[in-house]
Coordinates of C-alpha atoms in Angstrom, one line a residue:
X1 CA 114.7 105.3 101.8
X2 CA 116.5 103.0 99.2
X3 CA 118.6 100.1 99.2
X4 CA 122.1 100.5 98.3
X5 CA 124.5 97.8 95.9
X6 CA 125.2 96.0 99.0
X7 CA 121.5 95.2 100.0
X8 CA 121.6 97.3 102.9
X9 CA 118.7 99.8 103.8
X10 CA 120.1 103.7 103.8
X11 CA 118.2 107.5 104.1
X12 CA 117.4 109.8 100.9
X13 CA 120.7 111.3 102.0
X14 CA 122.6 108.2 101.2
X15 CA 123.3 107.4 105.2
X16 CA 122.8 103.7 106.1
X17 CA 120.4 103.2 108.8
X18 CA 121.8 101.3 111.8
X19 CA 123.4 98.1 111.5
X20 CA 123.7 94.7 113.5
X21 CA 124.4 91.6 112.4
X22 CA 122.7 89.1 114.0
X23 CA 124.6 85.4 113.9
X24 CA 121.4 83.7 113.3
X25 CA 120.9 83.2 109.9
X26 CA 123.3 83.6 107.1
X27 CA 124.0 82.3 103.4
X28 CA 122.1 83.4 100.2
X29 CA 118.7 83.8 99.5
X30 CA 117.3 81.2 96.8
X31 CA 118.0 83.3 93.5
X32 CA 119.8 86.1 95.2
X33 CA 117.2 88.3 95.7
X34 CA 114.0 88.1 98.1
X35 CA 110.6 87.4 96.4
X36 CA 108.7 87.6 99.7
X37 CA 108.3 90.3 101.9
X38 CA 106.9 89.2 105.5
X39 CA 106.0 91.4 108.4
X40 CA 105.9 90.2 112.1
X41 CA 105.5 91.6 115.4
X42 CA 107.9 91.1 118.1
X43 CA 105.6 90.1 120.8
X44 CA 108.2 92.0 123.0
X45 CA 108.3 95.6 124.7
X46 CA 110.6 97.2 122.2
X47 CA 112.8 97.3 119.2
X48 CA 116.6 97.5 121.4
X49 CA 115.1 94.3 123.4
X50 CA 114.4 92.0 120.2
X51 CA 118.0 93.8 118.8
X52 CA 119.5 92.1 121.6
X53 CA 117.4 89.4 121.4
X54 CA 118.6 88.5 118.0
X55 CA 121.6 88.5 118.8
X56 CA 122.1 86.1 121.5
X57 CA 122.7 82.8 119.0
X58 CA 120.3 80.9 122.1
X59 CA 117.4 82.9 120.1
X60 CA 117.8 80.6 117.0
X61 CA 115.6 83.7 115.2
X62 CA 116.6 86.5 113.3
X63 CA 115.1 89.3 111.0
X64 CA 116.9 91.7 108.6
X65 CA 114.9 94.7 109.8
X66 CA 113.4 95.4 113.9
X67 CA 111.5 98.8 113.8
X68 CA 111.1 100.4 117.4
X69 CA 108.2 102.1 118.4
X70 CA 109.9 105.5 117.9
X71 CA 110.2 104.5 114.0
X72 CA 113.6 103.6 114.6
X73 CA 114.9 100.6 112.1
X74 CA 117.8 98.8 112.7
X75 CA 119.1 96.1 109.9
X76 CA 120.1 93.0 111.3
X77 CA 120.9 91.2 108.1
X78 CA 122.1 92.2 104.4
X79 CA 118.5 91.7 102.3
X80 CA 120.3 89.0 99.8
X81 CA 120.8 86.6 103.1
X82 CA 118.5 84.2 104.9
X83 CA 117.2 85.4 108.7
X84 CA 115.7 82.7 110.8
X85 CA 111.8 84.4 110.6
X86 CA 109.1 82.2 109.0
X87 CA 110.6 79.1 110.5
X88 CA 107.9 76.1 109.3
X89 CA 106.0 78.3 106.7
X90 CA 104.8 77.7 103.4
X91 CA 102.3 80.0 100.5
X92 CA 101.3 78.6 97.2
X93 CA 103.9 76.1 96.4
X94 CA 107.0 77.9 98.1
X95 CA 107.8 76.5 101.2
X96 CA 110.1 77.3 103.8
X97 CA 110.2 81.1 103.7
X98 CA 113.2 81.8 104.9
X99 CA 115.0 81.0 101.9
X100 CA 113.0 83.3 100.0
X101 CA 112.2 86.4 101.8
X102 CA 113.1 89.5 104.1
X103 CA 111.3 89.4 107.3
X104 CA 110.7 92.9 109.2
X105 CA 110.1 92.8 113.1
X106 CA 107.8 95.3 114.4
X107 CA 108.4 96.3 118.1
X108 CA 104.4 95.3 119.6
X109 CA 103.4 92.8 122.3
X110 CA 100.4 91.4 119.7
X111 CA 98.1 89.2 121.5
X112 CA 96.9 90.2 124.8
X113 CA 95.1 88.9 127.9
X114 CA 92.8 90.1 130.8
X115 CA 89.9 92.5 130.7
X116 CA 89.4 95.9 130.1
X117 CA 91.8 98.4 132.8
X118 CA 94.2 95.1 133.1
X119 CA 95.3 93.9 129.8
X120 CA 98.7 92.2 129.8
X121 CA 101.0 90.5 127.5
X122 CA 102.3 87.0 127.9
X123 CA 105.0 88.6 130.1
X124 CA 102.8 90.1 132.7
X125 CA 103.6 93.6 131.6
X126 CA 100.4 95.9 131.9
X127 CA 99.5 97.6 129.0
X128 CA 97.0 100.4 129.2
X129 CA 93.1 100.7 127.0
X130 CA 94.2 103.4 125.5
X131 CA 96.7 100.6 123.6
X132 CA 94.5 98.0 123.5
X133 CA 92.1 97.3 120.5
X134 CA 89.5 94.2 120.5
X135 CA 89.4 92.6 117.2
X136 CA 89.0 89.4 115.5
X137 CA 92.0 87.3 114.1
X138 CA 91.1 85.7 110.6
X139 CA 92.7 82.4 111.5
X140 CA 90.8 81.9 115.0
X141 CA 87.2 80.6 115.3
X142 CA 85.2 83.6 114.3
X143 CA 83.3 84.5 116.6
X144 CA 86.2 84.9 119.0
X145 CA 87.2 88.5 120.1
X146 CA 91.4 89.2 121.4
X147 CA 92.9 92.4 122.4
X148 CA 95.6 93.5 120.5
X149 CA 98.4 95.9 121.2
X150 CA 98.0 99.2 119.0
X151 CA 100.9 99.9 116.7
X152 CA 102.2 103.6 116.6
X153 CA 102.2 106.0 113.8
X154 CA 105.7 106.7 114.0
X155 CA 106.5 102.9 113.3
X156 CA 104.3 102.1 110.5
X157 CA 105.4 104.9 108.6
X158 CA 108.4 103.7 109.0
X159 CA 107.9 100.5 107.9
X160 CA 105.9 101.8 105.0
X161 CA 109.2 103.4 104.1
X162 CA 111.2 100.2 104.0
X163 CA 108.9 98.4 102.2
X164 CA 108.6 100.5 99.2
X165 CA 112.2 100.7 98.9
X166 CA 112.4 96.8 99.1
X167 CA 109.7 96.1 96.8
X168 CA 110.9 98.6 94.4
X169 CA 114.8 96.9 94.6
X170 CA 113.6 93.3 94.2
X171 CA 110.0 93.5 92.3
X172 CA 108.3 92.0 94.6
X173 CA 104.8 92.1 93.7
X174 CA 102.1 93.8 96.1
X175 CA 100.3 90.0 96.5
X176 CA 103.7 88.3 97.9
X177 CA 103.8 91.3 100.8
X178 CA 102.3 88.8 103.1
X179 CA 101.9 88.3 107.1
X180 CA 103.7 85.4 109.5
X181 CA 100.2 84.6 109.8
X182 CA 99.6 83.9 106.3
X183 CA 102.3 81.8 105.9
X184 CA 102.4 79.9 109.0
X185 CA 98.5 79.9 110.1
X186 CA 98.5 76.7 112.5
X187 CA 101.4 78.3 114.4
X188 CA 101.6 82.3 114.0
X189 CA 99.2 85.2 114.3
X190 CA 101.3 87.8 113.9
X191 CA 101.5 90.9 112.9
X192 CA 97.5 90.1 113.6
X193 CA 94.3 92.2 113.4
X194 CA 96.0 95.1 115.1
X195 CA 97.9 95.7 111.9
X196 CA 95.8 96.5 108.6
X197 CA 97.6 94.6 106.1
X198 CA 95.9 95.9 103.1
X199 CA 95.9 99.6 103.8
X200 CA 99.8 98.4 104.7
X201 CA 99.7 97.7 100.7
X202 CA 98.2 100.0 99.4
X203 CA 100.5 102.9 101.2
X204 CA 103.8 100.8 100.1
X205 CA 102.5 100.4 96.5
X206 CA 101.5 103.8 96.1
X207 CA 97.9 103.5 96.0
X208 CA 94.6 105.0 97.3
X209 CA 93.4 103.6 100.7
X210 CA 90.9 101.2 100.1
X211 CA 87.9 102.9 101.2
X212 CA 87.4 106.3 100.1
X213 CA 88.1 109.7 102.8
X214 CA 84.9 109.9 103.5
X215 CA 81.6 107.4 103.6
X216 CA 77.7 108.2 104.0
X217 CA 75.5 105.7 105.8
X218 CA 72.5 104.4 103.6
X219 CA 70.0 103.2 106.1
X220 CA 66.2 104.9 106.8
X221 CA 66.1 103.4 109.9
X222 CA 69.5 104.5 110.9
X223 CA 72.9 102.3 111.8
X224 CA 74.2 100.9 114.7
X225 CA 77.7 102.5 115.9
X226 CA 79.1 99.7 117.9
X227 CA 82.4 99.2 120.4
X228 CA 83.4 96.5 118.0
X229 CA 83.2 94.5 114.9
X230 CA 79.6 92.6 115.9
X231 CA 76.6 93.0 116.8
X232 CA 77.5 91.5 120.2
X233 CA 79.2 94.7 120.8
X234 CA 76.7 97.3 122.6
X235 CA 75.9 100.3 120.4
X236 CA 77.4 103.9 121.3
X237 CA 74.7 105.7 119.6
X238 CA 72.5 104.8 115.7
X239 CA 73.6 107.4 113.2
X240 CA 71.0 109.0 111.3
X241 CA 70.8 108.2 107.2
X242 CA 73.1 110.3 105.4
X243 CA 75.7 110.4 108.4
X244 CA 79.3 111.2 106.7
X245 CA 82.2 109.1 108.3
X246 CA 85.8 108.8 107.8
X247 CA 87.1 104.6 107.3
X248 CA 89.5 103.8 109.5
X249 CA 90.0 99.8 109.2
X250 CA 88.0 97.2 108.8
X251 CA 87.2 93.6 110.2
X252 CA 85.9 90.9 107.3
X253 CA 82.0 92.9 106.6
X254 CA 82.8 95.6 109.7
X255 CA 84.3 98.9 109.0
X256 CA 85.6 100.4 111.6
X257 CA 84.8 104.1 111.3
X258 CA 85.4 108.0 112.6
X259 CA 81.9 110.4 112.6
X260 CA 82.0 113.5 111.2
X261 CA 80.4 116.5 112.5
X262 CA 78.7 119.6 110.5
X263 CA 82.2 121.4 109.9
X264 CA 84.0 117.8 109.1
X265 CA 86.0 116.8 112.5
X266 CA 86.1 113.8 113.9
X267 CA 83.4 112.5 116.5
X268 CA 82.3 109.3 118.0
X269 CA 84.4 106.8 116.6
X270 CA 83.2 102.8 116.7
X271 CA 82.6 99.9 113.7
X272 CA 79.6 99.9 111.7
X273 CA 78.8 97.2 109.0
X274 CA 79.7 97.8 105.4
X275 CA 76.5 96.6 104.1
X276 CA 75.1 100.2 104.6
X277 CA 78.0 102.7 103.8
X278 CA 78.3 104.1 100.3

């Protein structure tokens, strides 16, 4: 993907992606350009509803890109114009966000409630384990544990896509690629735990995953493989020293991780703590 002369997002093939101006927003970004890139999720059931949603001017909120679940990206605004996204928002000295940034829209219901076999979003809608991940959110009290609504492959490569070719138009640097969360922490938690910001980073930028392919536990006495970032979580089974396993996330000192069996498949997967991987 690239963007074009007229700040609009279009295929290797030089075919825009599809576009739909939303009324809510409008005039020019401070300077021109964005310096800010800020991901959200939709809190909604999918990319065509928030489309819509945008477009009703009752909404008052915008975004210049909504990615479906299916990795389907429609533009909603021209990246050189102001979407109604960050609303009251503010990160080392810049405040009010909106004026400064593009905002991308990621079709996910976020935070959830219930218990396990009945998690629902603030809507009511059921939405099954296999979708559901328990994790804590860096801005709540830290010893509290949410479910979160997965996001899918096909999106996040997606919006991987995007990113790079907005970053790479504009120069915006990998440290102003930033959350709703980051910007508005009192109000926002979105995109939230669900959605690994820095590995987010390092695919736009270009770089290595932050932890290597594969990881070996360090402990003689073995290590815990828990259901979840804590040792309040129950363990699934203690992996020997020298265990290889493959990083998939992590949670502040928790890493949440794959095992690997003699021929290098995956195996058990549950979160371990950093401390005792090398």
């Amino acid at each position: 993907m690239k963007v074009n002369a007229t700040h609009r997002l279009v295929g290797n093939d030089n075919r825009q992606m599809a576009y739909d101006e939303t009324p809510n927003g409008g005039g020019g970004l401070y300077g021109g350009v964005p310096r800010f890139l800020i991901i959200h999720y939709t809190a909604g059931a999918s990319g065509s509803g928030t489309v819509s949603w945008f477009n009703n001017p009752a909404a008052k909120a915008s975004a210049h890109l909504v990615v479906d679940h299916n990795g389907a990206i429609t533009q909603m605004m021209s990246f050189d114009r102001i979407a109604w996204h960050a609303g009251r928002s503010s990160w080392k000295g810049v405040d009010g966000l909106n004026s400064h940034s593009v905002g991308i829209e990621i079709a996910n219901w976020g935070l959830l409630h219930g218990a396990h076999g009945a998690w629902r979003s603030w809507t009511g809608t059921i939405v099954p384990d296999s979708r559901v991940v328990l994790r804590r959110h860096k801005n709540f009290e830290p010893s509290r544990i949410n479910a979160w609504e997965i996001f899918d492959e096909d999106q996040i490569d997606a919006t991987v896509a995007a990113a790079a070719a907005i970053v790479s138009r504009y120069g915006i640097p990998e440290e102003n690629v930033l959350g709703h969360d980051d910007i508005a922490p009192i109000r926002k938690q979105d995109p939230g735990p669900a959605f690994d910001l820095n590995a987010f980073r390092a695919k736009v930028f270009g770089r290595a995953e932050d932890f290597g392919t594969t990881m070996r536990v360090h402990s003689a006495t073995g290590l815990n493989l828990r259901k979840g970032p804590g040792t309040t979580f129950a363990a699934i089974v203690s992996l020997p020293d020298g265990t290889l396993v493959a990083p998939m996330g992590s949670d502040g000192g928790w890493v949440e991780v794959t095992t690997l069996n003699a021929v290098g498949q995956h195996d058990k997967t549950g979160w371990v703590h950093g401390n005792w991987l090398v």
